[in-house]
Coordinates of C-alpha atoms and ligand atoms in Angstrom, one line a residue:
M23 CA -17.9 -4.3 -11.8
E24 CA -17.1 -7.2 -14.5
L25 CA -16.5 -9.7 -11.9
K26 CA -20.0 -9.4 -10.9
T27 CA -21.6 -10.6 -14.1
Y28 CA -18.7 -13.2 -14.4
S29 CA -19.4 -14.5 -11.0
S30 CA -23.1 -15.0 -11.8
A31 CA -22.1 -16.9 -15.0
L32 CA -19.6 -18.9 -12.7
A33 CA -22.2 -19.1 -10.0
I34 CA -24.6 -21.2 -12.3
L35 CA -21.5 -23.3 -13.3
T36 CA -20.6 -24.4 -10.0
L37 CA -24.4 -24.8 -8.5
T38 CA -25.1 -27.4 -10.7
T39 CA -21.7 -29.1 -10.4
F40 CA -21.3 -28.8 -6.8
A41 CA -25.0 -28.1 -5.3
A42 CA -24.9 -31.3 -3.0
A43 CA -21.4 -30.1 -1.9
A44 CA -22.3 -26.5 -1.1
H45 CA -24.2 -27.3 2.1
A46 CA -21.5 -29.6 3.2
Q47 CA -18.8 -27.3 2.5
N48 CA -20.4 -24.1 4.7
A49 CA -19.8 -26.7 7.8
Q50 CA -16.4 -27.0 6.7
F51 CA -15.9 -23.6 5.7
P52 CA -16.7 -21.8 8.8
S53 CA -16.4 -18.2 9.2
L54 CA -13.2 -16.5 10.9
Q55 CA -15.0 -13.4 12.1
M56 CA -13.7 -12.6 15.4
Q57 CA -16.9 -12.1 17.9
G58 CA -18.0 -10.2 20.9
V59 CA -15.7 -7.3 20.5
E60 CA -17.3 -4.4 22.5
Q61 CA -16.9 -1.1 20.8
V62 CA -15.0 1.6 22.8
E63 CA -15.5 5.3 23.1
I64 CA -12.7 7.6 22.6
D65 CA -12.9 11.2 23.3
V66 CA -10.8 13.5 20.9
D67 CA -10.6 17.1 20.4
I68 CA -11.3 16.6 17.0
K69 CA -11.4 20.7 16.5
A70 CA -7.8 21.1 17.1
A71 CA -6.7 18.0 15.3
T72 CA -8.5 18.8 12.2
D73 CA -6.7 22.6 12.5
R74 CA -3.5 20.8 12.6
L75 CA -4.2 17.9 9.7
S76 CA -5.6 21.2 7.8
Q77 CA -2.0 22.7 8.4
A78 CA 0.0 20.0 7.5
V79 CA -1.3 19.4 4.2
Q80 CA -0.1 23.1 3.1
F81 CA 3.8 21.8 3.2
R82 CA 4.1 21.0 -0.4
T83 CA 6.2 17.9 0.7
I84 CA 5.9 16.6 -3.0
S85 CA 7.8 13.8 -4.5
N86 CA 8.4 14.1 -7.9
Q87 CA 9.8 11.8 -10.6
D88 CA 12.9 14.2 -11.3
R89 CA 14.6 13.3 -8.0
D90 CA 16.6 16.7 -8.0
D91 CA 13.1 18.4 -7.8
F92 CA 13.1 17.9 -4.3
D93 CA 11.8 20.8 -2.2
T94 CA 13.9 20.6 1.1
Q95 CA 12.5 23.9 2.7
A96 CA 9.2 22.5 2.3
F97 CA 10.3 19.3 4.5
D98 CA 12.0 21.6 6.9
D99 CA 9.1 23.8 7.6
Y100 CA 6.9 20.9 7.9
H101 CA 9.1 19.0 10.4
A102 CA 9.3 22.6 12.5
F103 CA 5.1 22.4 12.3
I104 CA 5.0 19.1 13.7
E105 CA 7.8 20.0 16.3
A106 CA 5.1 22.8 17.7
S107 CA 2.2 21.0 17.4
Y108 CA 3.0 18.0 19.7
P109 CA 5.1 19.6 22.8
L110 CA 4.7 15.9 24.8
V111 CA 6.0 14.1 21.8
H112 CA 9.0 16.0 21.6
Q113 CA 9.5 16.3 25.3
K114 CA 9.2 12.4 25.9
L115 CA 10.3 10.9 22.7
K116 CA 13.6 10.9 20.6
R117 CA 13.4 12.2 17.4
E118 CA 15.7 11.7 15.0
I119 CA 16.1 12.9 11.2
L120 CA 17.8 10.5 9.1
G121 CA 18.1 9.4 5.5
D122 CA 20.5 8.8 2.8
P123 CA 22.0 10.6 1.3
R124 CA 19.4 13.5 2.0
P125 CA 18.1 13.1 5.7
Y126 CA 14.6 14.0 5.6
S127 CA 12.7 11.2 7.5
L128 CA 11.9 10.9 10.9
L129 CA 12.5 8.3 13.4
Y130 CA 10.8 8.5 17.0
T131 CA 11.6 6.4 19.7
W132 CA 9.1 6.0 22.7
E133 CA 11.1 3.7 25.4
G134 CA 8.8 1.1 26.8
K135 CA 8.4 0.0 30.5
N136 CA 10.0 -3.4 29.6
P137 CA 13.1 -3.4 27.4
D138 CA 13.1 -7.1 27.2
L139 CA 9.8 -6.9 25.2
P140 CA 10.3 -7.0 21.2
P141 CA 9.5 -3.5 20.0
A142 CA 6.6 -2.4 17.8
L143 CA 6.5 0.3 14.7
F144 CA 4.0 2.4 13.0
Y145 CA 5.1 3.8 9.9
A146 CA 3.7 6.6 7.4
H147 CA 5.1 8.8 4.9
Q148 CA 5.1 12.4 4.8
D149 CA 5.8 12.8 1.1
V150 CA 2.7 13.6 -1.4
V151 CA 2.2 12.9 -5.1
P152 CA 2.2 15.9 -7.4
V153 CA -1.1 17.3 -8.7
P154 CA -0.7 17.5 -12.7
A155 CA -1.6 20.9 -13.9
D156 CA -4.0 19.5 -16.4
S157 CA -6.3 18.2 -13.1
R158 CA -6.1 21.2 -11.5
D159 CA -9.3 22.6 -12.5
Q160 CA -11.0 19.3 -11.4
W161 CA -10.5 19.9 -7.7
L162 CA -13.6 21.8 -6.1
Q163 CA -11.0 23.4 -3.5
D164 CA -7.3 24.3 -3.6
P165 CA -5.3 20.8 -3.2
F166 CA -2.7 22.7 -0.9
A167 CA -5.0 25.1 1.1
G168 CA -6.4 22.5 3.8
T169 CA -9.2 23.5 3.3
V170 CA -12.3 22.3 5.7
A171 CA -15.7 22.1 4.1
D172 CA -18.8 20.1 3.6
G173 CA -17.8 18.1 6.4
Y174 CA -14.4 17.1 4.9
I175 CA -11.0 17.9 5.2
W176 CA -9.4 18.6 1.8
G177 CA -5.9 18.2 0.2
R178 CA -3.0 16.3 -1.1
G179 CA -2.0 14.2 1.7
V180 CA -5.2 13.9 3.9
L181 CA -5.8 10.2 2.4
D182 CA -2.2 9.3 1.4
D183 CA -0.8 9.6 4.0
K184 CA -0.6 12.5 6.6
N185 CA -3.4 11.5 8.2
Q186 CA -1.7 8.3 9.3
I187 CA 1.1 10.5 10.3
H188 CA -0.8 12.7 12.5
G189 CA -3.1 10.0 13.9
I190 CA -0.1 8.4 15.4
L191 CA 1.0 11.6 16.7
E192 CA -2.4 13.1 17.7
A193 CA -2.7 9.6 19.6
A194 CA 0.7 9.5 21.3
E195 CA 0.3 13.3 22.6
M196 CA -3.0 12.2 24.1
R197 CA -1.6 9.0 26.0
L198 CA 1.5 11.1 27.2
A199 CA -1.0 13.8 28.3
E200 CA -2.6 10.9 30.4
G201 CA 0.9 10.1 31.8
W202 CA 0.6 6.6 29.7
Q203 CA 4.0 4.7 28.7
P204 CA 4.1 1.9 26.6
E205 CA 5.1 -1.8 27.9
R206 CA 7.4 -2.2 25.0
T207 CA 9.3 0.3 22.9
L208 CA 7.5 2.1 20.1
Y209 CA 9.1 3.6 17.1
F210 CA 7.4 6.1 14.6
V211 CA 8.7 6.2 11.0
F212 CA 7.9 8.7 8.7
G213 CA 9.8 8.5 5.3
Q214 CA 10.5 11.4 3.0
D215 CA 10.0 9.5 -0.2
E216 CA 7.7 6.5 -0.4
E217 CA 5.9 7.6 -3.5
V218 CA 9.1 7.0 -5.2
G219 CA 10.0 3.5 -3.7
G220 CA 11.6 4.6 -0.5
P221 CA 15.3 4.4 -1.4
E222 CA 16.5 7.5 0.9
G223 CA 14.0 7.2 3.4
A224 CA 12.3 3.8 4.5
R225 CA 15.3 1.5 3.1
F226 CA 18.2 3.6 4.9
I227 CA 16.0 3.3 8.2
A228 CA 15.0 0.0 8.1
E229 CA 19.1 -0.8 7.5
E230 CA 20.0 1.4 10.3
L231 CA 17.6 -0.2 12.4
E232 CA 19.0 -3.6 11.8
R233 CA 22.5 -2.2 12.4
R234 CA 21.5 -1.1 16.0
G235 CA 20.6 -4.7 16.4
I236 CA 17.0 -5.0 16.6
E237 CA 16.2 -8.7 16.5
R238 CA 12.6 -8.8 15.9
F239 CA 9.4 -6.5 15.9
A240 CA 6.4 -7.5 17.5
F241 CA 4.5 -5.8 15.3
V242 CA 4.9 -3.1 12.2
M243 CA 1.9 -1.7 10.6
D244 CA 1.9 0.9 7.5
E245 CA -0.8 2.1 5.4
S246 CA -2.5 0.4 2.6
A247 CA -6.6 0.0 1.8
P248 CA -9.2 2.1 3.9
L249 CA -12.5 0.7 5.3
I250 CA -14.8 0.7 2.3
P251 CA -18.5 -1.1 1.9
G252 CA -17.9 -2.7 -1.6
I253 CA -14.4 -2.4 -2.1
F254 CA -14.5 -6.4 -2.7
P255 CA -16.4 -7.7 -5.6
G256 CA -19.4 -9.8 -4.4
L257 CA -19.4 -8.3 -1.2
P258 CA -21.4 -5.4 -0.4
D259 CA -20.5 -5.3 3.3
N260 CA -18.5 -2.5 4.9
T261 CA -14.7 -4.1 4.6
A262 CA -11.4 -4.1 6.4
L263 CA -8.7 -5.3 4.5
I264 CA -5.6 -6.1 6.5
G265 CA -2.5 -6.5 3.7
I266 CA -0.2 -9.4 5.0
A267 CA 2.1 -9.4 1.9
Q268 CA 3.2 -7.2 -1.0
K269 CA 4.1 -7.9 -4.3
G270 CA 7.7 -6.5 -5.7
Y271 CA 8.8 -3.6 -7.7
L272 CA 10.9 -3.1 -10.7
S273 CA 11.0 -1.0 -13.2
L274 CA 13.3 -1.6 -16.9
E275 CA 14.2 0.7 -19.2
L276 CA 14.1 -0.3 -22.9
A277 CA 16.2 1.5 -25.2
I278 CA 17.5 1.7 -28.8
H279 CA 20.5 3.8 -29.7
A280 CA 21.0 3.5 -33.7
L281 CA 21.2 5.9 -36.8
G282 CA 18.7 8.8 -36.9
G283 CA 18.5 11.2 -39.8
H284 CA 16.6 13.3 -42.1
S285 CA 12.9 12.1 -42.3
S286 CA 13.0 12.0 -46.4
Q287 CA 15.0 9.0 -46.6
P288 CA 14.0 7.1 -43.5
P289 CA 15.2 3.1 -43.2
E290 CA 13.0 0.0 -43.4
D291 CA 12.7 -0.2 -39.7
S292 CA 12.7 2.9 -37.8
N293 CA 14.3 3.2 -34.0
I294 CA 10.4 3.6 -32.7
G295 CA 9.1 1.0 -35.0
I296 CA 11.6 -1.3 -33.6
L297 CA 11.0 -0.5 -29.8
A298 CA 7.1 -0.7 -30.3
E299 CA 7.3 -4.2 -32.0
A300 CA 9.4 -5.3 -28.8
I301 CA 6.6 -3.8 -26.4
T302 CA 4.1 -5.7 -28.4
R303 CA 6.0 -8.8 -28.3
L304 CA 6.5 -8.2 -24.7
E305 CA 2.6 -7.5 -23.9
D306 CA 1.9 -10.6 -25.7
A307 CA 4.4 -12.7 -23.1
Q308 CA 2.5 -12.2 -19.8
F309 CA 3.8 -14.2 -16.6
P310 CA 1.9 -17.2 -15.9
Y311 CA -0.9 -17.2 -13.5
R312 CA -0.4 -18.6 -10.0
I313 CA -2.1 -18.5 -6.8
H314 CA 0.0 -16.7 -3.8
P315 CA -0.2 -17.9 -0.5
A316 CA -1.4 -14.7 0.7
L317 CA -4.4 -15.3 -1.6
R318 CA -5.2 -18.3 -0.1
H319 CA -5.3 -16.5 3.4
Q320 CA -7.6 -14.0 1.9
Y321 CA -10.1 -16.5 0.6
R322 CA -10.2 -18.5 3.9
Y323 CA -11.2 -15.3 5.5
L324 CA -13.6 -13.9 2.7
G325 CA -14.9 -17.1 1.3
P326 CA -17.3 -17.7 4.1
E327 CA -19.0 -14.1 3.9
L328 CA -19.3 -14.2 0.1
D329 CA -22.0 -15.8 -2.1
E330 CA -22.9 -19.3 -1.0
T331 CA -22.7 -20.8 -4.2
L332 CA -19.1 -19.8 -4.9
Q333 CA -17.9 -21.2 -1.6
P334 CA -16.8 -24.3 -2.9
L335 CA -14.5 -22.6 -5.0
F336 CA -13.3 -20.4 -2.3
S337 CA -12.4 -23.2 -0.1
A338 CA -10.9 -25.2 -2.6
V339 CA -8.3 -22.3 -3.1
A340 CA -8.0 -21.5 0.6
F341 CA -7.3 -24.8 1.6
G342 CA -5.4 -25.8 -1.8
K343 CA -1.7 -26.4 -1.6
D344 CA 1.1 -25.1 -4.1
G345 CA 1.6 -27.4 -7.2
A346 CA -0.4 -28.5 -9.8
M347 CA -3.5 -26.4 -10.4
T348 CA -6.9 -28.8 -9.6
D349 CA -10.0 -27.9 -12.0
Q350 CA -11.6 -25.5 -9.5
E351 CA -8.1 -23.5 -9.1
K352 CA -8.4 -23.1 -12.9
D353 CA -11.9 -22.2 -12.5
F354 CA -11.1 -19.7 -10.2
I355 CA -8.2 -18.2 -12.0
Q356 CA -10.2 -17.7 -14.8
M357 CA -13.1 -15.9 -12.6
M358 CA -10.0 -13.6 -11.3
S359 CA -8.3 -13.2 -14.8
A360 CA -11.8 -10.9 -15.5
S361 CA -10.5 -7.9 -14.0
P362 CA -7.3 -5.6 -13.7
V363 CA -7.7 -5.6 -10.1
T364 CA -8.3 -9.3 -9.5
R365 CA -5.7 -10.3 -12.3
A366 CA -2.8 -8.4 -10.6
M367 CA -3.3 -10.6 -7.7
I368 CA -2.5 -13.6 -9.7
R369 CA 0.5 -13.0 -11.9
T370 CA 3.6 -10.6 -12.2
T371 CA 2.2 -7.9 -14.3
I372 CA 3.8 -6.3 -16.7
A373 CA 2.8 -2.4 -17.3
V374 CA 4.5 -0.1 -20.2
T375 CA 4.1 3.6 -18.6
M376 CA 6.5 5.4 -20.2
F377 CA 7.8 5.8 -24.1
N378 CA 10.3 8.9 -25.1
A379 CA 11.5 9.6 -28.9
G380 CA 11.6 12.3 -31.4
I381 CA 11.9 16.0 -31.0
K382 CA 10.8 16.9 -34.3
D383 CA 8.6 16.2 -37.4
N384 CA 11.0 15.8 -40.1
V385 CA 13.8 14.5 -38.0
L386 CA 14.4 10.5 -37.4
P387 CA 15.2 10.2 -33.7
P388 CA 18.5 8.5 -32.8
A389 CA 17.2 6.7 -29.9
A390 CA 13.9 5.8 -28.7
T391 CA 13.3 4.7 -24.7
A392 CA 10.4 3.0 -22.9
V393 CA 9.7 2.3 -19.2
V394 CA 8.0 -0.8 -18.3
N395 CA 7.2 -1.1 -14.6
F396 CA 6.7 -4.8 -13.2
R397 CA 4.6 -6.0 -10.0
P398 CA 6.6 -9.3 -9.3
M399 CA 5.3 -12.0 -7.3
P400 CA 7.4 -14.1 -5.2
G401 CA 10.4 -15.8 -7.1
D402 CA 10.4 -13.6 -9.9
T403 CA 13.4 -11.6 -9.1
P404 CA 14.8 -8.9 -11.1
E405 CA 17.1 -11.4 -12.7
V406 CA 14.5 -13.8 -13.7
I407 CA 12.4 -10.9 -15.1
I408 CA 15.0 -9.4 -17.2
D409 CA 15.8 -12.8 -18.6
H410 CA 12.2 -13.2 -19.6
V411 CA 12.0 -9.9 -21.1
R412 CA 15.2 -10.5 -23.2
K413 CA 13.5 -13.8 -24.4
A414 CA 10.3 -12.3 -25.0
I415 CA 11.6 -9.2 -27.0
N416 CA 14.4 -11.2 -28.7
D417 CA 16.3 -8.3 -30.4
D418 CA 19.9 -7.7 -29.5
R419 CA 19.4 -4.3 -30.7
I420 CA 17.2 -3.0 -27.5
T421 CA 19.0 -2.9 -24.5
I422 CA 17.1 -3.5 -20.9
R423 CA 18.4 -1.3 -17.7
D424 CA 16.9 -1.8 -14.1
I425 CA 15.9 2.0 -13.4
S426 CA 13.9 1.5 -10.1
A427 CA 14.8 1.1 -6.1
S428 CA 13.6 -2.4 -6.9
T429 CA 12.2 -4.7 -4.1
P430 CA 11.4 -8.4 -4.3
A431 CA 7.6 -9.8 -3.1
T432 CA 7.8 -9.5 0.5
A433 CA 7.4 -12.5 2.9
I434 CA 3.6 -13.2 4.2
A435 CA 2.8 -11.9 7.9
D436 CA 0.8 -14.2 9.8
P437 CA -3.2 -13.6 9.9
E438 CA -3.4 -16.1 12.7
G439 CA -0.7 -14.0 14.4
P440 CA -1.1 -11.8 17.6
G441 CA -0.5 -8.8 15.5
Y442 CA -3.4 -9.7 13.4
K443 CA -5.7 -10.4 16.3
A444 CA -4.7 -7.3 17.7
L445 CA -5.6 -5.2 14.7
E446 CA -8.7 -6.8 13.8
K447 CA -9.9 -6.4 17.5
T448 CA -8.9 -2.4 17.4
V449 CA -10.7 -2.0 13.9
R450 CA -14.1 -3.7 15.7
Q451 CA -13.3 -1.7 18.9
I452 CA -13.4 1.9 16.7
W453 CA -16.1 0.6 14.1
G454 CA -18.1 -1.7 15.2
N455 CA -18.8 -5.1 14.3
D456 CA -21.2 -4.8 11.3
L457 CA -18.1 -5.2 9.0
V458 CA -15.8 -8.2 7.7
V459 CA -12.4 -8.1 8.5
A460 CA -9.9 -10.2 6.2
P461 CA -6.3 -10.3 5.1
F462 CA -5.3 -9.8 1.8
F463 CA -2.6 -9.7 -0.9
V464 CA -1.4 -6.2 -1.6
I465 CA -1.1 -5.6 -5.4
G466 CA 0.2 -1.9 -4.9
G467 CA 3.2 -1.3 -2.4
S468 CA 4.1 0.9 0.4
D469 CA 7.7 1.7 2.3
S470 CA 7.0 -1.1 5.0
K471 CA 8.1 -3.5 2.3
H472 CA 11.8 -2.9 3.2
F473 CA 11.4 -3.6 6.9
Q474 CA 9.3 -7.1 5.9
A475 CA 12.5 -7.8 3.4
R476 CA 14.6 -8.0 6.5
P477 CA 14.4 -11.0 8.8
F478 CA 13.7 -8.8 12.1
A479 CA 10.1 -7.9 10.6
P480 CA 8.5 -11.1 9.4
D481 CA 4.7 -9.6 10.1
V482 CA 4.0 -6.6 8.7
Y483 CA 0.5 -5.5 8.8
T484 CA -1.0 -2.8 6.4
I485 CA -4.2 -0.8 7.0
T486 CA -5.4 2.8 6.4
G487 CA -7.1 3.4 9.6
L488 CA -9.9 5.5 8.0
Q489 CA -13.6 4.8 6.8
L490 CA -14.5 5.9 3.5
E491 CA -18.3 6.2 2.8
S492 CA -17.9 4.9 -0.6
M493 CA -15.4 4.1 -3.6
K494 CA -16.4 7.8 -4.8
E495 CA -13.7 8.9 -2.3
F496 CA -11.0 6.7 -3.3
E497 CA -10.8 8.8 -6.2
G498 CA -8.7 10.9 -4.0
F499 CA -5.8 8.3 -4.0
H500 CA -3.4 10.0 -6.2
G501 CA -6.4 11.5 -8.0
V502 CA -8.3 14.5 -7.5
N503 CA -10.5 15.9 -5.0
E504 CA -8.4 14.1 -2.0
R505 CA -10.5 14.5 1.2
I506 CA -11.7 12.8 4.4
L507 CA -14.6 13.2 6.6
V508 CA -13.7 15.0 9.8
D509 CA -16.0 12.5 11.9
E510 CA -13.9 9.8 10.4
Y511 CA -10.4 11.5 11.0
A512 CA -11.6 11.3 14.9
K513 CA -12.0 7.7 14.6
T514 CA -8.9 7.4 12.7
I515 CA -7.1 8.9 15.9
A516 CA -9.0 7.0 18.3
F517 CA -7.8 3.4 16.1
F518 CA -4.3 4.6 16.9
Y519 CA -4.7 5.4 20.3
Q520 CA -6.6 2.1 20.9
I521 CA -4.1 0.2 18.9
M522 CA -1.3 1.5 20.9
G523 CA -2.9 0.4 24.2
N524 CA -3.5 -3.1 22.9
L525 CA -0.1 -3.6 22.0
D526 CA 0.7 -4.0 25.5
A527 CA -1.1 -7.2 25.6
L528 CA 0.6 -8.9 22.5
Ligands
LIG619 ZN1 0.7 6.3 0.2

């Protein structure tokens, strides 16, 4: 990763400049890793659970860009399968099927012993991304057969995100079989359209729960990064990153509608040329870099675990305040801007994802359209971004239209809060102490943003409770050969079983 080579160059820079300070800093930059957590063993019937997850991926609950291409039968069949697979859950919990305008999201309510306690919510989504035809031959197993082979469960959705739906339901069924009831009310919400931003599912259910008068959630959990060794540049350790904030989401359509005609007599500037130039001007007008508070928390936890020569830099970021950037923060920005992943953590990003024009080689198209996807930092509202785009392209012939279920950047969950501590404790109880746990700033997004956007859910934590052996298995996220290890799926179920219990003591 470029970051690695870049960081060694920077290490030499900081080493000479801050050598003396380095040692002093460590004392003032102590590790925040939780100590002394005992591991627990939870007995899971993994054969039966694997069989259920294998069946679950066979339901093609696909979210397509074309929202009319929505297979309602697949969702109905999947719901019937879930109902048949978890009898105690469906006896003891209330199930509702909600969504607007199409109701295909699931809301389960598990009444707690103490109704005065603020409830907790576990979120996961039913829908999966498509398997493009041109990638089908790269799959070693059929993406919708639920094959169990080579120690893996294969299939679209086993990593994103049916593993979490079934991890939650398996754990609940186990606890119900033991006659257990939570102290606080637990909600399970399984959305129908996360992969297209959650407008019909998560957004509606978040509004509905607010309408029902829920004042505050003690804890909300959703998906994000799984546990992976080496997921973070400069940190070979096994790492559990807990998302505490998400960037926003916005897609704008840029379009020009002007005279087309015969290609034998072209105008000076074609519609395609005009739009292409506008796109180039926009890509040259990137948003300014800044350090999001969640990134300061991230480095407060990760910094002490990283290369000692860089710790003066990371502690400057960790303890830094908003306002004029210090020299060290400028070094940090320069280092982070070296790779797309870390660059996306320090500014609102601009990604041109679609460009359409023209149907025939001898016809000048009367229109050209492009779609630009933005991941806004806090404060970069749709209005701010549209204004930025208008100024950058500076061409009134181009129309700008918001075409997405746009959401603002979320609030920041408290990494010192009881929810974070309960999660870290649970991660260590299941996966042991030979790992680094840290809060992180999520550059992608997930449906919990619809909850965190409301005052009743300030503390939303995101993690995918699953161990991957290497970054290689990450290829399955929205890609090919999506697969998870059977043995690790057993730990996913144990993880949810354990966190449900740990929430009693929150
Ligand atoms: Zn997902």
